[in-house]
GROMACS .gro file of C-alpha atoms in nm:
model
  296
    1MET     CA    1   3.435  -0.116  -0.345
    2CYS     CA    2   3.176  -0.305  -0.182
    3GLN     CA    3   3.061  -0.667  -0.452
    4SER     CA    4   2.627  -0.703  -0.403
    5THR     CA    5   2.593  -0.974  -0.196
    6VAL     CA    6   2.409  -1.076  -0.526
    7ASP     CA    7   2.450  -1.147  -0.879
    8TRP     CA    8   2.169  -1.220  -1.085
    9CYS     CA    9   2.038  -1.441  -1.381
   10GLU     CA   10   2.098  -1.206  -1.654
   11ALA     CA   11   2.437  -1.277  -1.759
   12ASN     CA   12   2.693  -0.956  -1.736
   13TYR     CA   13   2.776  -0.677  -1.991
   14THR     CA   14   2.675  -0.876  -2.291
   15VAL     CA   15   2.470  -0.584  -2.452
   16THR     CA   16   2.696  -0.395  -2.364
   17LYS     CA   17   3.031  -0.312  -2.137
   18TYR     CA   18   2.949  -0.029  -1.955
   19VAL     CA   19   2.542  -0.217  -1.740
   20ALA     CA   20   2.594  -0.476  -1.621
   21GLU     CA   21   2.261  -0.649  -1.669
   22PHE     CA   22   2.124  -0.446  -1.912
   23TRP     CA   23   1.794  -0.568  -1.969
   24ASN     CA   24   1.733  -0.619  -1.549
   25SER     CA   25   1.910  -0.226  -1.498
   26CYS     CA   26   1.661  -0.073  -1.833
   27THR     CA   27   1.341  -0.201  -1.640
   28GLY     CA   28   1.385  -0.019  -1.357
   29LEU     CA   29   1.188   0.220  -1.522
   30ALA     CA   30   0.919   0.024  -1.506
   31ILE     CA   31   0.909   0.145  -1.139
   32VAL     CA   32   0.995   0.503  -1.155
   33ALA     CA   33   0.706   0.571  -1.426
   34SER     CA   34   0.468   0.362  -1.193
   35ALA     CA   35   0.529   0.610  -0.916
   36ILE     CA   36   0.471   0.897  -1.145
   37TYR     CA   37   0.141   0.716  -1.300
   38TRP     CA   38   0.006   0.700  -0.971
   39ARG     CA   39   0.040   1.031  -0.909
   40TYR     CA   40  -0.075   1.192  -1.207
   41SER     CA   41  -0.406   0.981  -1.167
   42SER     CA   42  -0.391   1.054  -0.797
   43PHE     CA   43  -0.395   1.393  -0.909
   44THR     CA   44  -0.771   1.586  -0.892
   45SER     CA   45  -0.806   1.342  -0.543
   46ASN     CA   46  -0.704   1.525  -0.193
   47VAL     CA   47  -0.530   1.173  -0.131
   48PHE     CA   48  -0.176   1.365  -0.068
   49SER     CA   49  -0.354   1.644   0.098
   50GLY     CA   50  -0.572   1.504   0.302
   51ALA     CA   51  -0.496   1.255   0.638
   52PHE     CA   52  -0.266   1.088   0.542
   53GLY     CA   53  -0.170   1.270   0.290
   54HIS     CA   54   0.237   1.258   0.441
   55CYS     CA   55   0.203   0.890   0.408
   56PHE     CA   56   0.158   0.879   0.033
   57LYS     CA   57   0.390   1.174  -0.037
   58HIS     CA   58   0.675   0.933   0.166
   59ILE     CA   59   0.536   0.577  -0.001
   60PHE     CA   60   0.612   0.799  -0.419
   61TRP     CA   61   0.944   0.921  -0.279
   62TYR     CA   62   1.003   0.585  -0.202
   63LEU     CA   63   0.917   0.425  -0.487
   64LEU     CA   64   1.096   0.663  -0.664
   65LEU     CA   65   1.425   0.630  -0.513
   66VAL     CA   66   1.384   0.232  -0.540
   67GLY     CA   67   1.361   0.278  -0.914
   68VAL     CA   68   1.602   0.478  -0.916
   69GLY     CA   69   1.836   0.201  -0.718
   70THR     CA   70   1.724  -0.007  -0.907
   71MET     CA   71   1.799   0.060  -1.196
   72LEU     CA   72   2.234   0.150  -1.026
   73PHE     CA   73   2.204  -0.161  -0.843
   74HIS     CA   74   2.131  -0.377  -1.187
   75GLY     CA   75   2.369  -0.116  -1.371
   76THR     CA   76   2.693  -0.200  -1.185
   77LEU     CA   77   2.648  -0.466  -0.886
   78LEU     CA   78   2.769  -0.224  -0.673
   79TYR     CA   79   2.671  -0.309  -0.242
   80LYS     CA   80   2.588   0.073  -0.209
   81TYR     CA   81   2.351   0.101  -0.473
   82GLN     CA   82   2.185  -0.186  -0.357
   83LEU     CA   83   2.090  -0.101  -0.032
   84LEU     CA   84   1.946   0.283  -0.279
   85ASP     CA   85   1.734  -0.021  -0.401
   86GLU     CA   86   1.684  -0.245  -0.099
   87LEU     CA   87   1.630  -0.008   0.182
   88PRO     CA   88   1.340   0.215   0.029
   89MET     CA   89   1.146  -0.143  -0.022
   90LEU     CA   90   1.129  -0.152   0.339
   91LEU     CA   91   1.067   0.206   0.397
   92ILE     CA   92   0.791   0.140   0.210
   93ALA     CA   93   0.681  -0.178   0.365
   94ILE     CA   94   0.663  -0.010   0.695
   95GLU     CA   95   0.464   0.301   0.545
   96TYR     CA   96   0.179   0.006   0.389
   97VAL     CA   97   0.208  -0.119   0.762
   98LYS     CA   98   0.149   0.262   0.952
   99LEU     CA   99  -0.144   0.399   0.694
  100THR     CA  100  -0.292   0.067   0.680
  101CYS     CA  101  -0.333   0.012   1.106
  102THR     CA  102  -0.382   0.407   1.149
  103LEU     CA  103  -0.706   0.349   0.937
  104SER     CA  104  -0.962   0.403   1.159
  105THR     CA  105  -1.166   0.131   0.990
  106SER     CA  106  -0.878  -0.097   1.162
  107ILE     CA  107  -0.829   0.106   1.503
  108GLU     CA  108  -1.242  -0.075   1.507
  109LEU     CA  109  -1.168  -0.415   1.390
  110PHE     CA  110  -0.827  -0.446   1.503
  111SER     CA  111  -0.797  -0.532   1.853
  112PHE     CA  112  -0.621  -0.228   2.114
  113LYS     CA  113  -0.351  -0.572   2.169
  114PHE     CA  114  -0.272  -0.655   1.792
  115LEU     CA  115  -0.253  -0.277   1.690
  116PHE     CA  116   0.007  -0.243   1.988
  117ARG     CA  117   0.207  -0.507   1.822
  118VAL     CA  118   0.287  -0.336   1.527
  119VAL     CA  119   0.352  -0.007   1.598
  120THR     CA  120   0.600  -0.220   1.780
  121LEU     CA  121   0.688  -0.346   1.461
  122ILE     CA  122   0.725  -0.096   1.268
  123ARG     CA  123   0.938   0.093   1.499
  124VAL     CA  124   1.157  -0.204   1.508
  125GLY     CA  125   1.130  -0.200   1.155
  126ASN     CA  126   1.297   0.158   1.173
  127TYR     CA  127   1.596   0.048   1.314
  128LEU     CA  128   1.622  -0.267   1.126
  129VAL     CA  129   1.605  -0.032   0.864
  130CYS     CA  130   2.007   0.138   1.007
  131ILE     CA  131   2.096  -0.214   1.055
  132ILE     CA  132   2.105  -0.429   0.813
  133PRO     CA  133   2.282  -0.175   0.583
  134PHE     CA  134   2.597  -0.370   0.856
  135THR     CA  135   2.501  -0.703   0.805
  136TYR     CA  136   2.733  -0.673   0.528
  137ILE     CA  137   3.014  -0.755   0.742
  138LEU     CA  138   2.907  -1.087   0.864
  139GLY     CA  139   2.853  -1.217   0.467
  140PRO     CA  140   2.633  -1.147   0.205
  141TYR     CA  141   2.425  -1.467   0.377
  142ALA     CA  142   2.318  -1.257   0.647
  143HIS     CA  143   2.204  -0.953   0.442
  144ILE     CA  144   2.010  -1.126   0.234
  145LEU     CA  145   1.824  -1.324   0.515
  146SER     CA  146   1.806  -0.947   0.736
  147PHE     CA  147   1.649  -0.832   0.418
  148HIS     CA  148   1.419  -1.094   0.338
  149VAL     CA  149   1.285  -1.174   0.622
  150THR     CA  150   1.176  -0.786   0.735
  151LEU     CA  151   1.081  -0.727   0.397
  152LYS     CA  152   0.801  -1.012   0.435
  153LEU     CA  153   0.763  -0.971   0.776
  154PHE     CA  154   0.637  -0.655   0.634
  155GLU     CA  155   0.444  -0.805   0.347
  156GLY     CA  156   0.242  -1.047   0.582
  157THR     CA  157   0.122  -0.867   0.820
  158LEU     CA  158   0.005  -0.604   0.529
  159LEU     CA  159  -0.178  -0.913   0.376
  160PHE     CA  160  -0.338  -1.040   0.643
  161MET     CA  161  -0.503  -0.631   0.761
  162LEU     CA  162  -0.568  -0.594   0.459
  163TRP     CA  163  -0.761  -0.964   0.433
  164ASN     CA  164  -0.957  -0.946   0.762
  165LEU     CA  165  -1.090  -0.558   0.678
  166SER     CA  166  -1.202  -0.682   0.342
  167ARG     CA  167  -1.396  -0.938   0.547
  168SER     CA  168  -1.562  -0.703   0.766
  169LEU     CA  169  -1.557  -0.410   0.583
  170ASN     CA  170  -1.917  -0.411   0.558
  171ALA     CA  171  -2.039  -0.424   0.888
  172ILE     CA  172  -1.790  -0.198   0.984
  173ILE     CA  173  -1.912   0.048   0.703
  174TYR     CA  174  -2.340   0.042   0.728
  175LYS     CA  175  -2.305   0.009   1.125
  176ASN     CA  176  -2.163   0.408   1.147
  177ILE     CA  177  -2.310   0.489   0.811
  178TYR     CA  178  -2.644   0.476   1.021
  179LYS     CA  179  -2.459   0.583   1.364
  180LYS     CA  180  -2.437   0.838   1.274
  181TYR     CA  181  -2.710   0.929   1.097
  182ASP     CA  182  -2.938   0.836   1.460
  183THR     CA  183  -2.695   1.088   1.677
  184MET     CA  184  -2.848   1.339   1.409
  185ASP     CA  185  -3.164   1.242   1.476
  186SER     CA  186  -3.088   1.214   1.873
  187ILE     CA  187  -2.955   1.554   1.773
  188MET     CA  188  -3.340   1.653   1.538
  189ASN     CA  189  -3.527   1.530   1.837
  190ARG     CA  190  -3.383   1.806   2.110
  191VAL     CA  191  -3.482   2.061   1.840
  192SER     CA  192  -3.859   1.908   1.800
  193LEU     CA  193  -3.972   1.968   2.218
  194THR     CA  194  -3.964   2.373   2.121
  195THR     CA  195  -4.118   2.329   1.832
  196CYS     CA  196  -4.442   2.123   1.928
  197GLY     CA  197  -4.698   2.215   1.685
  198GLU     CA  198  -4.443   2.173   1.356
  199LEU     CA  199  -4.306   1.863   1.494
  200PRO     CA  200  -4.506   1.608   1.149
  201PHE     CA  201  -4.362   1.793   0.954
  202ILE     CA  202  -4.045   1.849   1.127
  203GLU     CA  203  -4.052   1.450   1.131
  204ARG     CA  204  -4.099   1.415   0.789
  205SER     CA  205  -3.866   1.647   0.663
  206ARG     CA  206  -3.632   1.435   0.879
  207ASN     CA  207  -3.705   1.114   0.788
  208SER     CA  208  -3.677   1.224   0.423
  209GLN     CA  209  -3.258   1.427   0.523
  210ARG     CA  210  -3.181   1.102   0.699
  211LEU     CA  211  -3.324   0.909   0.430
  212LYS     CA  212  -3.097   1.126   0.108
  213LEU     CA  213  -2.766   1.120   0.330
  214VAL     CA  214  -2.790   0.759   0.426
  215GLN     CA  215  -2.882   0.679   0.041
  216LYS     CA  216  -2.553   0.872  -0.069
  217GLU     CA  217  -2.271   0.769   0.154
  218LEU     CA  218  -2.431   0.401   0.134
  219HIS     CA  219  -2.402   0.458  -0.279
  220GLU     CA  220  -2.004   0.620  -0.228
  221TYR     CA  221  -1.964   0.272  -0.057
  222ILE     CA  222  -2.028   0.079  -0.265
  223GLU     CA  223  -1.878   0.266  -0.586
  224TYR     CA  224  -1.538   0.231  -0.345
  225LYS     CA  225  -1.581  -0.120  -0.282
  226LYS     CA  226  -1.588  -0.122  -0.665
  227ALA     CA  227  -1.240  -0.023  -0.718
  228LEU     CA  228  -1.081  -0.156  -0.411
  229ARG     CA  229  -1.270  -0.550  -0.570
  230MET     CA  230  -1.161  -0.474  -0.895
  231TYR     CA  231  -0.770  -0.341  -0.752
  232THR     CA  232  -0.748  -0.615  -0.520
  233LYS     CA  233  -0.813  -0.818  -0.801
  234LYS     CA  234  -0.541  -0.711  -1.033
  235GLY     CA  235  -0.301  -0.692  -0.762
  236ILE     CA  236  -0.346  -1.035  -0.624
  237CYS     CA  237  -0.306  -1.151  -1.019
  238LEU     CA  238   0.042  -0.945  -1.105
  239TYR     CA  239   0.195  -0.988  -0.748
  240ALA     CA  240   0.175  -1.352  -0.808
  241PHE     CA  241   0.260  -1.381  -1.123
  242SER     CA  242   0.518  -1.183  -1.091
  243ILE     CA  243   0.685  -1.335  -0.786
  244SER     CA  244   0.594  -1.691  -0.960
  245LEU     CA  245   0.884  -1.581  -1.268
  246TRP     CA  246   1.104  -1.483  -0.955
  247VAL     CA  247   1.107  -1.844  -0.838
  248ILE     CA  248   1.128  -1.978  -1.140
  249GLU     CA  249   1.416  -1.787  -1.206
  250ASN     CA  250   1.575  -1.858  -0.911
  251LEU     CA  251   1.579  -2.222  -0.925
  252PHE     CA  252   1.653  -2.290  -1.359
  253CYS     CA  253   1.842  -2.001  -1.441
  254ASP     CA  254   2.026  -2.189  -1.672
  255TRP     CA  255   1.720  -2.277  -1.835
  256VAL     CA  256   1.526  -2.000  -1.828
  257ARG     CA  257   1.799  -1.709  -1.884
  258PRO     CA  258   1.739  -1.536  -2.231
  259LEU     CA  259   1.358  -1.502  -2.053
  260GLN     CA  260   1.493  -1.244  -1.845
  261LEU     CA  261   1.232  -1.292  -1.627
  262HIS     CA  262   1.424  -1.115  -1.349
  263ALA     CA  263   1.304  -0.778  -1.599
  264TRP     CA  264   0.945  -0.917  -1.635
  265TRP     CA  265   0.903  -0.938  -1.284
  266HIS     CA  266   1.013  -0.535  -1.205
  267ILE     CA  267   0.813  -0.452  -1.556
  268LEU     CA  268   0.489  -0.669  -1.365
  269SER     CA  269   0.522  -0.589  -0.968
  270SER     CA  270   0.588  -0.255  -1.090
  271MET     CA  271   0.168  -0.299  -1.161
  272GLY     CA  272   0.099  -0.444  -0.922
  273ILE     CA  273   0.234  -0.166  -0.658
  274TYR     CA  274   0.030   0.032  -0.859
  275ASN     CA  275  -0.276  -0.095  -0.800
  276LEU     CA  276  -0.182  -0.166  -0.419
  277ASN     CA  277  -0.161   0.209  -0.425
  278LYS     CA  278  -0.532   0.328  -0.559
  279LEU     CA  279  -0.661   0.008  -0.379
  280LEU     CA  280  -0.498   0.191  -0.044
  281GLU     CA  281  -0.658   0.530  -0.139
  282GLN     CA  282  -1.019   0.358  -0.157
  283HIS     CA  283  -0.935   0.232   0.187
  284VAL     CA  284  -0.871   0.521   0.258
  285ARG     CA  285  -1.149   0.672   0.078
  286ILE     CA  286  -1.409   0.441   0.240
  287SER     CA  287  -1.296   0.524   0.630
  288GLU     CA  288  -1.360   0.875   0.568
  289LEU     CA  289  -1.678   0.859   0.428
  290CYS     CA  290  -1.792   0.697   0.758
  291TYR     CA  291  -1.665   0.823   1.003
  292CYS     CA  292  -1.589   1.200   0.886
  293LYS     CA  293  -1.777   1.452   1.078
  294LYS     CA  294  -2.136   1.443   0.883
  295GLN     CA  295  -2.199   1.759   0.753
  296ASN     CA  296  -2.506   1.907   0.800
   0.00000   0.00000   0.00000
């Protein structure tokens, strides 16, 4: 059988003769738990059944695959299970970028040229997922390079889009909420032309109704934005800390081996993924709040 292209810092077969990297393998359960807890915490919302439900469902199943693949990969150090760990990671990253670029807020913020490039990148990424397994023929470094470059390309694209959205979200939302109710005003004006005797009453009712609806949607947006900010801060902290542990272990393996930093990376990164999923939920809710058809 083909051996994996990488052997992590944890000493092999020291805890039990049946599992190569015991702690790295066990902490793959954290990824599975993260996916299940995220699905459970979102049970009462409609994100899994709404317009973006297919994206969230794909992310959920890919996360489960990553967790199972991680346990099998670290438990056996076989290449086929390494692929079961890595390829779903790429598919998740592609799904994140796909979801983000199809948000109504993204469509308004980014140029057509930029979004076209992102869509092209997504198509190329799907082809690379099929090609990367065969880079093993060229040697372990070819596989490692192709996987990490592809993953970082999608991670960078996602971070760039989310960062720009966070900077421009207030302006986009406020403009579109007021625009939505200005459209309602034009409809009400046409109605008022046929009921001139009731014009003062209609005007007062219209202004009162518009104010209440605008205030309601702005209040909802502010609550979503608070949650968005919270998940962003938590996600950044967890991601930065977990990446630091991953880098430290790779650079100073002989000195930090007893600390099992890669196992901690699994736990912290799974928590970071949970926060990223919740963050994207808030973006979907904000986009739907702003652009969905107003109920009269």
